[in-house]
mmCIF file of C-alpha atoms in Angstrom:
data_model
loop_
_atom_site.group_PDB
_atom_site.id
_atom_site.type_symbol
_atom_site.label_atom_id
_atom_site.label_comp_id
_atom_site.label_asym_id
_atom_site.label_seq_id
_atom_site.Cartn_x
_atom_site.Cartn_y
_atom_site.Cartn_z
ATOM 1 C CA MET F 1 75.755 100.208 120.807
ATOM 2 C CA PRO F 2 75.103 101.403 117.142
ATOM 3 C CA ALA F 3 73.208 98.614 115.225
ATOM 4 C CA ILE F 4 75.433 97.864 112.565
ATOM 5 C CA ALA F 5 78.128 97.023 115.074
ATOM 6 C CA GLN F 6 76.057 94.689 116.809
ATOM 7 C CA THR F 7 75.526 92.565 113.342
ATOM 8 C CA LEU F 8 79.322 91.472 113.814
ATOM 9 C CA ASP F 9 80.252 88.020 114.928
ATOM 10 C CA PHE F 10 83.965 87.472 114.797
ATOM 11 C CA ASN F 11 83.126 83.818 116.124
ATOM 12 C CA ASN F 12 81.652 82.844 112.624
ATOM 13 C CA THR F 13 83.888 80.739 111.231
ATOM 14 C CA GLU F 14 81.972 79.548 108.156
ATOM 15 C CA LEU F 15 82.301 83.011 107.169
ATOM 16 C CA ALA F 16 85.795 83.185 108.287
ATOM 17 C CA PHE F 17 87.106 80.218 106.608
ATOM 18 C CA GLN F 18 84.767 80.393 103.369
ATOM 19 C CA ALA F 19 87.738 80.996 101.148
ATOM 20 C CA GLN F 20 89.573 77.886 102.021
ATOM 21 C CA SER F 21 89.117 74.285 100.621
ATOM 22 C CA GLY F 22 89.243 71.597 103.135
ATOM 23 C CA ALA F 23 92.703 70.629 102.102
ATOM 24 C CA ARG F 24 93.673 74.618 102.562
ATOM 25 C CA LEU F 25 91.940 74.678 105.882
ATOM 26 C CA ALA F 26 93.963 71.434 106.942
ATOM 27 C CA ARG F 27 97.405 72.739 105.787
ATOM 28 C CA THR F 28 96.687 76.375 107.863
ATOM 29 C CA TRP F 29 95.479 74.166 110.786
ATOM 30 C CA TRP F 30 98.571 72.106 110.851
ATOM 31 C CA MET F 31 100.725 75.193 110.389
ATOM 32 C CA TYR F 32 99.314 76.849 113.735
ATOM 33 C CA ARG F 33 99.622 73.837 115.313
ATOM 34 C CA MET F 34 103.615 74.038 114.586
ATOM 35 C CA ILE F 35 103.737 77.645 115.656
ATOM 36 C CA ALA F 36 101.892 77.117 119.018
ATOM 37 C CA SER F 37 104.823 74.838 120.269
ATOM 38 C CA PRO F 38 107.048 76.882 122.119
ATOM 39 C CA PHE F 39 109.922 74.706 121.306
ATOM 40 C CA LEU F 40 109.522 75.053 117.543
ATOM 41 C CA ALA F 41 108.553 79.086 117.970
ATOM 42 C CA ALA F 42 111.593 79.444 120.014
ATOM 43 C CA ASN F 43 113.996 77.355 117.920
ATOM 44 C CA GLY F 44 112.467 77.154 114.335
ATOM 45 C CA PRO F 45 113.262 80.539 113.016
ATOM 46 C CA LYS F 46 117.198 80.264 114.253
ATOM 47 C CA TRP F 47 117.087 76.723 112.379
ATOM 48 C CA LEU F 48 115.671 77.987 109.349
ATOM 49 C CA SER F 49 117.985 80.936 109.020
ATOM 50 C CA LEU F 50 121.081 78.830 109.656
ATOM 51 C CA ALA F 51 120.065 76.019 107.074
ATOM 52 C CA PHE F 52 119.643 78.803 104.447
ATOM 53 C CA ARG F 53 123.195 79.801 105.535
ATOM 54 C CA LEU F 54 124.391 76.580 104.870
ATOM 55 C CA GLY F 55 122.714 76.115 101.674
ATOM 56 C CA LEU F 56 120.782 73.204 103.139
ATOM 57 C CA PRO F 57 117.623 72.309 100.922
ATOM 58 C CA VAL F 58 114.711 73.509 103.038
ATOM 59 C CA GLU F 59 113.154 75.941 100.323
ATOM 60 C CA GLY F 60 110.862 73.144 99.760
ATOM 61 C CA VAL F 61 109.813 72.794 103.336
ATOM 62 C CA VAL F 62 109.396 76.371 104.088
ATOM 63 C CA ARG F 63 107.342 76.759 100.550
ATOM 64 C CA LYS F 64 104.759 74.000 102.044
ATOM 65 C CA THR F 65 104.785 75.656 105.377
ATOM 66 C CA LEU F 66 104.969 79.253 106.396
ATOM 67 C CA PHE F 67 105.097 80.541 102.630
ATOM 68 C CA GLU F 68 102.099 78.646 101.486
ATOM 69 C CA VAL F 69 100.251 80.097 104.598
ATOM 70 C CA PHE F 70 101.461 83.567 104.792
ATOM 71 C CA CYS F 71 102.248 84.743 101.150
ATOM 72 C CA GLY F 72 100.581 84.807 97.775
ATOM 73 C CA GLY F 73 103.467 83.457 95.833
ATOM 74 C CA GLU F 74 106.630 84.303 93.921
ATOM 75 C CA SER F 75 105.408 86.607 91.364
ATOM 76 C CA ILE F 76 102.773 88.882 90.780
ATOM 77 C CA ASP F 77 101.209 86.305 88.409
ATOM 78 C CA ASP F 78 101.127 84.009 91.062
ATOM 79 C CA THR F 79 99.160 86.208 93.345
ATOM 80 C CA LEU F 80 96.372 86.478 90.743
ATOM 81 C CA HIS F 81 94.645 82.907 92.041
ATOM 82 C CA THR F 82 94.620 84.312 95.989
ATOM 83 C CA THR F 83 93.463 87.638 94.465
ATOM 84 C CA GLU F 84 90.714 86.389 92.691
ATOM 85 C CA THR F 85 89.603 83.862 95.738
ATOM 86 C CA LEU F 86 89.608 86.878 98.194
ATOM 87 C CA ASP F 87 87.526 89.260 95.657
ATOM 88 C CA ARG F 88 84.538 86.101 95.285
ATOM 89 C CA PHE F 89 84.247 87.120 99.098
ATOM 90 C CA GLY F 90 84.318 91.051 99.225
ATOM 91 C CA VAL F 91 88.047 90.992 100.433
ATOM 92 C CA LYS F 92 90.265 93.010 98.401
ATOM 93 C CA THR F 93 94.015 92.998 98.269
ATOM 94 C CA ILE F 94 97.128 94.862 98.955
ATOM 95 C CA LEU F 95 100.145 93.757 96.923
ATOM 96 C CA ASP F 96 103.369 93.599 98.635
ATOM 97 C CA TYR F 97 106.426 92.705 97.064
ATOM 98 C CA SER F 98 107.977 91.663 100.681
ATOM 99 C CA VAL F 99 111.815 92.128 99.605
ATOM 100 C CA GLU F 100 113.701 94.353 102.277
ATOM 101 C CA GLY F 101 117.332 94.911 103.239
ATOM 102 C CA GLU F 102 118.614 95.600 99.996
ATOM 103 C CA LYS F 103 122.547 96.698 99.669
ATOM 104 C CA THR F 104 123.307 97.921 96.464
ATOM 105 C CA GLU F 105 121.997 100.432 93.474
ATOM 106 C CA ALA F 106 121.019 97.726 91.131
ATOM 107 C CA GLY F 107 118.903 95.627 93.934
ATOM 108 C CA PHE F 108 117.193 98.987 94.963
ATOM 109 C CA ASP F 109 116.722 99.781 91.287
ATOM 110 C CA ALA F 110 115.043 96.111 90.917
ATOM 111 C CA THR F 111 112.966 96.287 93.630
ATOM 112 C CA PHE F 112 111.479 99.964 92.483
ATOM 113 C CA GLU F 113 110.709 98.279 88.986
ATOM 114 C CA GLU F 114 108.915 95.256 91.089
ATOM 115 C CA ILE F 115 106.772 97.834 93.029
ATOM 116 C CA ARG F 116 106.144 99.985 90.286
ATOM 117 C CA ARG F 117 104.753 96.741 88.236
ATOM 118 C CA THR F 118 102.806 96.153 91.554
ATOM 119 C CA LEU F 119 101.000 99.760 90.425
ATOM 120 C CA MET F 120 100.436 98.883 87.176
ATOM 121 C CA HIS F 121 98.950 95.576 88.309
ATOM 122 C CA GLY F 122 96.642 97.345 90.307
ATOM 123 C CA GLY F 123 95.588 99.668 87.713
ATOM 124 C CA LYS F 124 94.362 96.687 85.639
ATOM 125 C CA HIS F 125 92.783 94.727 88.581
ATOM 126 C CA GLU F 126 89.612 96.289 90.639
ATOM 127 C CA ALA F 127 90.530 93.405 93.109
ATOM 128 C CA VAL F 128 93.841 95.387 93.985
ATOM 129 C CA ALA F 129 92.904 98.047 96.459
ATOM 130 C CA PHE F 130 96.502 99.360 97.401
ATOM 131 C CA SER F 131 100.143 98.349 96.772
ATOM 132 C CA ALA F 132 102.836 98.841 99.590
ATOM 133 C CA CYS F 133 106.492 99.302 99.924
ATOM 134 C CA LYS F 134 109.217 99.381 102.489
ATOM 135 C CA VAL F 135 111.960 101.883 102.041
ATOM 136 C CA THR F 136 114.434 99.768 103.054
ATOM 137 C CA GLY F 137 113.924 97.746 99.629
ATOM 138 C CA LEU F 138 114.704 101.005 97.933
ATOM 139 C CA ALA F 139 117.539 102.733 100.040
ATOM 140 C CA SER F 140 120.345 101.269 102.387
ATOM 141 C CA PHE F 141 119.643 101.110 106.077
ATOM 142 C CA GLU F 142 122.876 103.255 106.833
ATOM 143 C CA LEU F 143 122.167 106.139 104.550
ATOM 144 C CA LEU F 144 118.539 106.281 106.270
ATOM 145 C CA GLU F 145 120.276 106.152 109.870
ATOM 146 C CA GLN F 146 122.162 109.117 108.642
ATOM 147 C CA VAL F 147 119.314 110.995 107.388
ATOM 148 C CA SER F 148 117.408 110.234 110.277
ATOM 149 C CA ARG F 149 120.080 111.432 112.534
ATOM 150 C CA GLY F 150 120.162 114.994 110.377
ATOM 151 C CA GLU F 151 123.891 114.268 109.758
ATOM 152 C CA ALA F 152 125.608 116.077 107.027
ATOM 153 C CA LEU F 153 125.665 113.456 103.893
ATOM 154 C CA SER F 154 128.958 113.445 101.661
ATOM 155 C CA PRO F 155 128.678 114.196 98.102
ATOM 156 C CA GLU F 156 128.083 109.983 97.330
ATOM 157 C CA ALA F 157 125.336 109.758 99.775
ATOM 158 C CA ALA F 158 123.748 113.000 98.877
ATOM 159 C CA GLN F 159 123.502 111.322 95.030
ATOM 160 C CA ALA F 160 122.120 108.304 96.560
ATOM 161 C CA TRP F 161 119.307 110.221 98.747
ATOM 162 C CA ASP F 162 118.299 112.190 95.489
ATOM 163 C CA ARG F 163 118.223 108.608 93.668
ATOM 164 C CA VAL F 164 115.996 107.600 96.945
ATOM 165 C CA ARG F 165 113.575 110.449 96.708
ATOM 166 C CA HIS F 166 113.295 110.098 93.058
ATOM 167 C CA ARG F 167 112.473 106.132 93.009
ATOM 168 C CA LEU F 168 109.590 107.383 95.445
ATOM 169 C CA HIS F 169 108.672 110.110 93.531
ATOM 170 C CA ARG F 170 108.200 107.937 90.475
ATOM 171 C CA LEU F 171 105.951 105.466 92.395
ATOM 172 C CA ALA F 172 103.846 107.941 93.841
ATOM 173 C CA GLU F 173 103.072 109.170 90.580
ATOM 174 C CA THR F 174 102.421 105.765 89.015
ATOM 175 C CA ALA F 175 100.008 105.471 92.160
ATOM 176 C CA VAL F 176 98.301 108.371 91.024
ATOM 177 C CA ALA F 177 97.836 107.369 87.363
ATOM 178 C CA GLN F 178 96.723 104.075 88.094
ATOM 179 C CA ARG F 179 94.533 105.076 90.806
ATOM 180 C CA THR F 180 96.005 102.491 93.296
ATOM 181 C CA PRO F 181 97.058 104.076 96.222
ATOM 182 C CA LEU F 182 100.561 103.099 98.013
ATOM 183 C CA PHE F 183 101.267 102.472 101.632
ATOM 184 C CA ILE F 184 104.442 103.418 103.062
ATOM 185 C CA ASP F 185 105.108 101.051 105.711
ATOM 186 C CA ALA F 186 106.876 101.628 108.972
ATOM 187 C CA GLU F 187 109.962 100.532 109.934
ATOM 188 C CA GLU F 188 112.571 100.605 112.916
ATOM 189 C CA SER F 189 112.312 103.665 114.699
ATOM 190 C CA TRP F 190 116.048 104.695 114.069
ATOM 191 C CA ILE F 191 115.229 105.006 110.554
ATOM 192 C CA GLN F 192 111.954 106.208 110.518
ATOM 193 C CA ASP F 193 112.488 109.824 110.623
ATOM 194 C CA ALA F 194 113.765 109.349 107.241
ATOM 195 C CA ILE F 195 111.086 107.424 106.148
ATOM 196 C CA ASP F 196 108.303 110.023 107.906
ATOM 197 C CA ALA F 197 109.640 112.852 105.815
ATOM 198 C CA LEU F 198 109.508 110.990 102.504
ATOM 199 C CA ALA F 199 106.080 109.755 103.304
ATOM 200 C CA GLU F 200 104.896 113.732 104.124
ATOM 201 C CA GLU F 201 106.773 114.797 100.888
ATOM 202 C CA LEU F 202 105.048 112.497 98.873
ATOM 203 C CA MET F 203 101.475 112.896 100.741
ATOM 204 C CA GLU F 204 101.898 116.843 100.120
ATOM 205 C CA THR F 205 102.727 116.360 96.367
ATOM 206 C CA CYS F 206 100.188 113.781 95.402
ATOM 207 C CA ASN F 207 96.994 113.872 97.800
ATOM 208 C CA GLN F 208 95.196 116.601 96.334
ATOM 209 C CA GLY F 209 91.899 115.872 96.962
ATOM 210 C CA GLU F 210 92.417 112.161 97.439
ATOM 211 C CA ALA F 211 94.723 110.190 99.317
ATOM 212 C CA TRP F 212 97.058 108.010 97.176
ATOM 213 C CA ILE F 213 99.697 107.808 99.445
ATOM 214 C CA PHE F 214 99.298 106.738 102.993
ATOM 215 C CA THR F 215 102.143 106.996 106.009
ATOM 216 C CA THR F 216 102.188 104.299 108.576
ATOM 217 C CA ALA F 217 101.970 105.092 112.290
ATOM 218 C CA GLN F 218 103.021 102.220 114.869
ATOM 219 C CA LEU F 219 101.387 102.750 118.149
ATOM 220 C CA TYR F 220 103.281 100.691 119.895
ATOM 221 C CA ARG F 221 105.567 103.471 119.859
ATOM 222 C CA HIS F 222 104.679 105.744 123.091
ATOM 223 C CA ASP F 223 105.234 109.193 120.554
ATOM 224 C CA ARG F 224 103.093 107.965 117.544
ATOM 225 C CA LEU F 225 99.741 109.326 118.884
ATOM 226 C CA GLU F 226 101.501 112.915 119.447
ATOM 227 C CA TYR F 227 103.061 112.517 115.757
ATOM 228 C CA LEU F 228 99.923 111.771 114.443
ATOM 229 C CA ARG F 229 98.037 114.572 115.558
ATOM 230 C CA GLY F 230 100.888 116.691 114.004
ATOM 231 C CA LEU F 231 100.569 115.035 110.914
ATOM 232 C CA VAL F 232 96.987 116.071 110.896
ATOM 233 C CA ALA F 233 97.370 119.620 111.379
ATOM 234 C CA ARG F 234 100.026 119.904 108.998
ATOM 235 C CA SER F 235 97.858 118.606 106.332
ATOM 236 C CA GLN F 236 95.281 120.674 107.392
ATOM 237 C CA ALA F 237 97.672 123.365 106.984
ATOM 238 C CA LYS F 238 99.278 122.697 103.855
ATOM 239 C CA GLY F 239 96.057 121.657 102.297
ATOM 240 C CA TYR F 240 96.397 118.066 101.527
ATOM 241 C CA ARG F 241 94.548 114.776 102.431
ATOM 242 C CA LEU F 242 96.384 112.595 104.772
ATOM 243 C CA GLY F 243 96.389 109.151 104.165
ATOM 244 C CA VAL F 244 97.567 107.032 107.354
ATOM 245 C CA LYS F 245 98.062 103.372 108.107
ATOM 246 C CA LEU F 246 97.858 102.502 111.851
ATOM 247 C CA VAL F 247 98.892 99.318 113.078
ATOM 248 C CA ARG F 248 100.126 98.190 116.471
ATOM 249 C CA GLY F 249 104.063 97.323 115.296
ATOM 250 C CA ALA F 250 106.195 94.634 114.212
ATOM 251 C CA TYR F 251 109.773 95.263 115.616
ATOM 252 C CA HIS F 252 109.002 95.300 119.323
ATOM 253 C CA GLU F 253 111.746 93.105 120.704
ATOM 254 C CA LYS F 254 114.494 94.302 118.186
ATOM 255 C CA GLU F 255 113.593 97.838 119.591
ATOM 256 C CA SER F 256 113.489 97.261 123.363
ATOM 257 C CA GLU F 257 116.812 95.325 123.105
ATOM 258 C CA ARG F 258 118.901 97.946 120.973
ATOM 259 C CA ALA F 259 117.428 100.861 123.734
ATOM 260 C CA ARG F 260 118.915 98.615 126.266
ATOM 261 C CA GLU F 261 122.002 98.076 124.504
ATOM 262 C CA MET F 262 122.714 101.666 123.394
ATOM 263 C CA GLY F 263 121.727 103.230 126.528
ATOM 264 C CA TYR F 264 118.764 105.506 125.404
ATOM 265 C CA PRO F 265 114.970 105.288 126.443
ATOM 266 C CA ASP F 266 112.814 102.660 124.935
ATOM 267 C CA PRO F 267 110.801 103.908 122.100
ATOM 268 C CA ILE F 268 108.251 101.287 123.038
ATOM 269 C CA GLN F 269 104.871 101.552 125.203
ATOM 270 C CA PRO F 270 105.050 100.461 128.925
ATOM 271 C CA ASP F 271 102.488 97.539 128.321
ATOM 272 C CA LYS F 272 100.128 96.176 125.583
ATOM 273 C CA ALA F 273 97.190 98.471 127.393
ATOM 274 C CA ALA F 274 99.047 101.769 126.528
ATOM 275 C CA THR F 275 99.478 100.317 122.956
ATOM 276 C CA ASP F 276 95.840 99.550 123.035
ATOM 277 C CA ARG F 277 94.662 102.833 124.475
ATOM 278 C CA ASP F 278 96.806 104.672 121.632
ATOM 279 C CA PHE F 279 95.740 103.043 118.998
ATOM 280 C CA ASP F 280 92.053 103.665 119.661
ATOM 281 C CA ALA F 281 92.772 106.844 120.533
ATOM 282 C CA ALA F 282 94.362 107.293 116.809
ATOM 283 C CA LEU F 283 91.110 105.557 115.158
ATOM 284 C CA LYS F 284 89.132 108.192 116.922
ATOM 285 C CA LEU F 285 91.295 111.235 115.703
ATOM 286 C CA CYS F 286 91.001 109.987 112.398
ATOM 287 C CA ILE F 287 87.322 109.509 112.478
ATOM 288 C CA ASP F 288 87.049 112.825 113.951
ATOM 289 C CA HIS F 289 89.008 114.235 111.243
ATOM 290 C CA ILE F 290 87.333 112.344 108.377
ATOM 291 C CA GLY F 291 87.014 115.196 106.316
ATOM 292 C CA GLN F 292 91.060 115.276 106.109
ATOM 293 C CA VAL F 293 91.761 111.906 106.491
ATOM 294 C CA SER F 294 91.527 108.415 105.105
ATOM 295 C CA VAL F 295 92.317 105.684 107.318
ATOM 296 C CA CYS F 296 93.385 102.120 107.028
ATOM 297 C CA ALA F 297 93.245 100.085 110.178
ATOM 298 C CA GLY F 298 95.669 97.549 109.847
ATOM 299 C CA THR F 299 94.596 95.285 113.148
ATOM 300 C CA HIS F 300 94.604 91.844 114.121
ATOM 301 C CA ASN F 301 92.583 93.060 117.455
ATOM 302 C CA GLU F 302 88.775 92.129 117.679
ATOM 303 C CA ALA F 303 88.204 95.242 119.897
ATOM 304 C CA SER F 304 89.752 97.600 118.033
ATOM 305 C CA SER F 305 88.167 96.364 114.623
ATOM 306 C CA ARG F 306 84.619 96.312 116.747
ATOM 307 C CA TYR F 307 85.295 100.011 117.643
ATOM 308 C CA LEU F 308 86.311 101.424 114.509
ATOM 309 C CA THR F 309 82.745 100.359 113.551
ATOM 310 C CA GLU F 310 81.286 101.827 116.159
ATOM 311 C CA LEU F 311 83.016 105.484 115.382
ATOM 312 C CA MET F 312 81.884 105.092 111.717
ATOM 313 C CA ALA F 313 78.162 104.492 112.968
ATOM 314 C CA ALA F 314 78.363 107.330 115.307
ATOM 315 C CA ALA F 315 79.844 109.839 112.705
ATOM 316 C CA GLY F 316 77.032 108.717 110.436
ATOM 317 C CA LEU F 317 79.472 106.676 107.932
ATOM 318 C CA GLU F 318 77.980 103.789 105.886
ATOM 319 C CA PRO F 319 80.402 100.892 106.388
ATOM 320 C CA GLY F 320 81.486 101.051 102.780
ATOM 321 C CA ASP F 321 82.856 104.681 103.063
ATOM 322 C CA LYS F 322 85.945 104.592 100.783
ATOM 323 C CA ARG F 323 87.980 106.661 103.573
ATOM 324 C CA VAL F 324 88.179 103.702 105.898
ATOM 325 C CA TRP F 325 89.696 100.671 105.406
ATOM 326 C CA PHE F 326 90.370 97.586 107.677
ATOM 327 C CA ALA F 327 93.412 95.616 106.925
ATOM 328 C CA GLN F 328 94.789 92.046 107.808
ATOM 329 C CA LEU F 329 97.892 89.935 107.043
ATOM 330 C CA LEU F 330 96.997 86.987 104.909
ATOM 331 C CA GLY F 331 97.122 83.901 106.812
ATOM 332 C CA MET F 332 95.942 85.993 110.230
ATOM 333 C CA SER F 333 92.817 86.767 111.515
ATOM 334 C CA ASP F 334 90.286 85.672 108.884
ATOM 335 C CA HIS F 335 87.626 85.710 111.365
ATOM 336 C CA ILE F 336 87.652 89.693 111.212
ATOM 337 C CA SER F 337 88.398 90.048 107.564
ATOM 338 C CA PHE F 338 85.907 87.923 106.153
ATOM 339 C CA ASN F 339 82.854 89.050 108.932
ATOM 340 C CA LEU F 340 83.815 92.447 108.094
ATOM 341 C CA ALA F 341 83.597 92.255 104.598
ATOM 342 C CA HIS F 342 80.550 90.179 104.659
ATOM 343 C CA ALA F 343 78.976 93.019 106.764
ATOM 344 C CA GLY F 344 79.954 95.706 104.126
ATOM 345 C CA TYR F 345 82.933 97.163 105.469
ATOM 346 C CA ASN F 346 86.290 98.106 103.245
ATOM 347 C CA THR F 347 88.394 95.339 103.712
ATOM 348 C CA ALA F 348 91.655 94.284 102.500
ATOM 349 C CA LYS F 349 94.469 91.296 103.300
ATOM 350 C CA TYR F 350 98.273 92.406 102.857
ATOM 351 C CA LEU F 351 99.256 89.821 100.185
ATOM 352 C CA PRO F 352 102.947 89.453 100.270
ATOM 353 C CA TYR F 353 105.201 87.503 97.136
ATOM 354 C CA GLY F 354 108.505 87.487 96.277
ATOM 355 C CA PRO F 355 111.367 84.660 96.161
ATOM 356 C CA VAL F 356 110.949 82.369 99.168
ATOM 357 C CA ARG F 357 114.647 83.225 100.058
ATOM 358 C CA SER F 358 114.349 86.979 99.672
ATOM 359 C CA VAL F 359 110.836 87.283 102.051
ATOM 360 C CA MET F 360 112.750 84.723 104.888
ATOM 361 C CA PRO F 361 112.705 88.079 107.182
ATOM 362 C CA TYR F 362 109.249 88.631 106.366
ATOM 363 C CA LEU F 363 108.152 85.239 107.136
ATOM 364 C CA MET F 364 110.255 85.124 110.333
ATOM 365 C CA ARG F 365 108.582 88.113 111.781
ATOM 366 C CA ARG F 366 105.105 86.800 111.094
ATOM 367 C CA ALA F 367 106.202 83.614 112.999
ATOM 368 C CA GLN F 368 107.333 85.569 115.937
ATOM 369 C CA GLU F 369 104.180 87.967 115.578
ATOM 370 C CA ASN F 370 101.816 85.194 116.321
ATOM 371 C CA THR F 371 103.786 83.958 119.343
ATOM 372 C CA SER F 372 104.879 87.334 120.732
ATOM 373 C CA ILE F 373 101.051 88.695 120.529
ATOM 374 C CA ALA F 374 98.960 87.314 123.865
ATOM 375 C CA GLY F 375 96.666 84.786 122.646
ATOM 376 C CA GLN F 376 97.128 85.111 118.775
ATOM 377 C CA THR F 377 98.265 81.656 118.237
ATOM 378 C CA GLY F 378 95.814 80.266 120.507
ATOM 379 C CA ARG F 379 92.828 82.123 118.945
ATOM 380 C CA GLU F 380 93.590 81.314 115.445
ATOM 381 C CA LEU F 381 94.289 77.677 116.230
ATOM 382 C CA SER F 382 90.661 77.583 118.205
ATOM 383 C CA LEU F 383 88.684 79.245 115.495
ATOM 384 C CA LEU F 384 90.274 76.772 113.041
ATOM 385 C CA THR F 385 89.939 73.916 115.088
ATOM 386 C CA GLN F 386 85.978 74.977 115.322
ATOM 387 C CA GLU F 387 85.754 75.308 111.460
ATOM 388 C CA VAL F 388 87.335 71.897 111.002
ATOM 389 C CA LYS F 389 84.700 70.411 113.314
ATOM 390 C CA ARG F 390 81.842 72.438 111.615
ATOM 391 C CA ARG F 391 82.623 71.103 108.820
ATOM 392 C CA ARG F 392 83.079 67.382 109.185
ATOM 393 C CA HIS F 393 79.983 67.427 111.313
ATOM 394 C CA SER F 394 77.623 69.201 108.487
ATOM 395 C CA ALA F 395 79.372 66.457 106.214
ATOM 396 C CA ARG F 396 77.820 63.715 107.863
#
């Protein structure tokens, strides 16, 4: 094993939680205790959704629990404190205006303007390494379905699609001008073909010499490794630099349920081992083509994170090589983020923000993700408990 990989200790909780005050650590520990409750995990999201629909005064509760742990605030200005705190410990920020599922042209335009502001903000703050966007914040779900199915668009739909492309091209132009790369996040499989086409169009236009636009591949889909191989080949043939963010995926249950209900083959891998295999194979593919590919490994998996450091060492890449990034979500896997950053690797945290009500879909996915990933909540809670005890002991 390369020497650099051996220096990583993902159990070092002093480094992992160095950015958290005692009070913040205690609140995070309490939050994970709640998530670890099978009863609350099963019923909490449904109760919260119902409470918001009924107009019950639960926003304050959400703000002090899920929102505080997993979000950076309600506005860009709110994120500054977290961004600066992370940066002091070598962890950069991915600004993510986490509003999705907009339904009106006015809503799409408002989301476009806010994402553009994240890119402008990134141009002024070195601590912001990337911005991110979900296309469902800029286009209707129904339109993305139509385009993904290859249907002929009505004149009105064609005009709407032109507006979507215009918004994304303007964001891409801003990303290049502000030197702040933009992640195009992956979403549900039945709208992903349209998103993939948009991302490839933007990369071909903007990624001349450097990766300013990154597409996203969800490796829990059994077809994504082959898709990634095709992406590498197409970028080589067309002469642009491929930017790709690799993730396992965040829509597992919804994907499988829809496939069963509609009677088509499940797009999801048969088991976690297959997802892990393809994710690691995707890492190797990217490092093998590092002259053509810039990659961000968005993972909470310790084994995959360590494997990428080994691939880098074997390829003779320095830990700080600007073509390779590691990323985790705010509030999750600090033991990976801060220990990687301490060892000199490019590491960033996804920093979601937006009005509490608007980011509820994101927060629900985070709560469900922690309970659905085998051992995720237990691992987080164990490390938090270890650090709480360590601080108590050292304070004696």
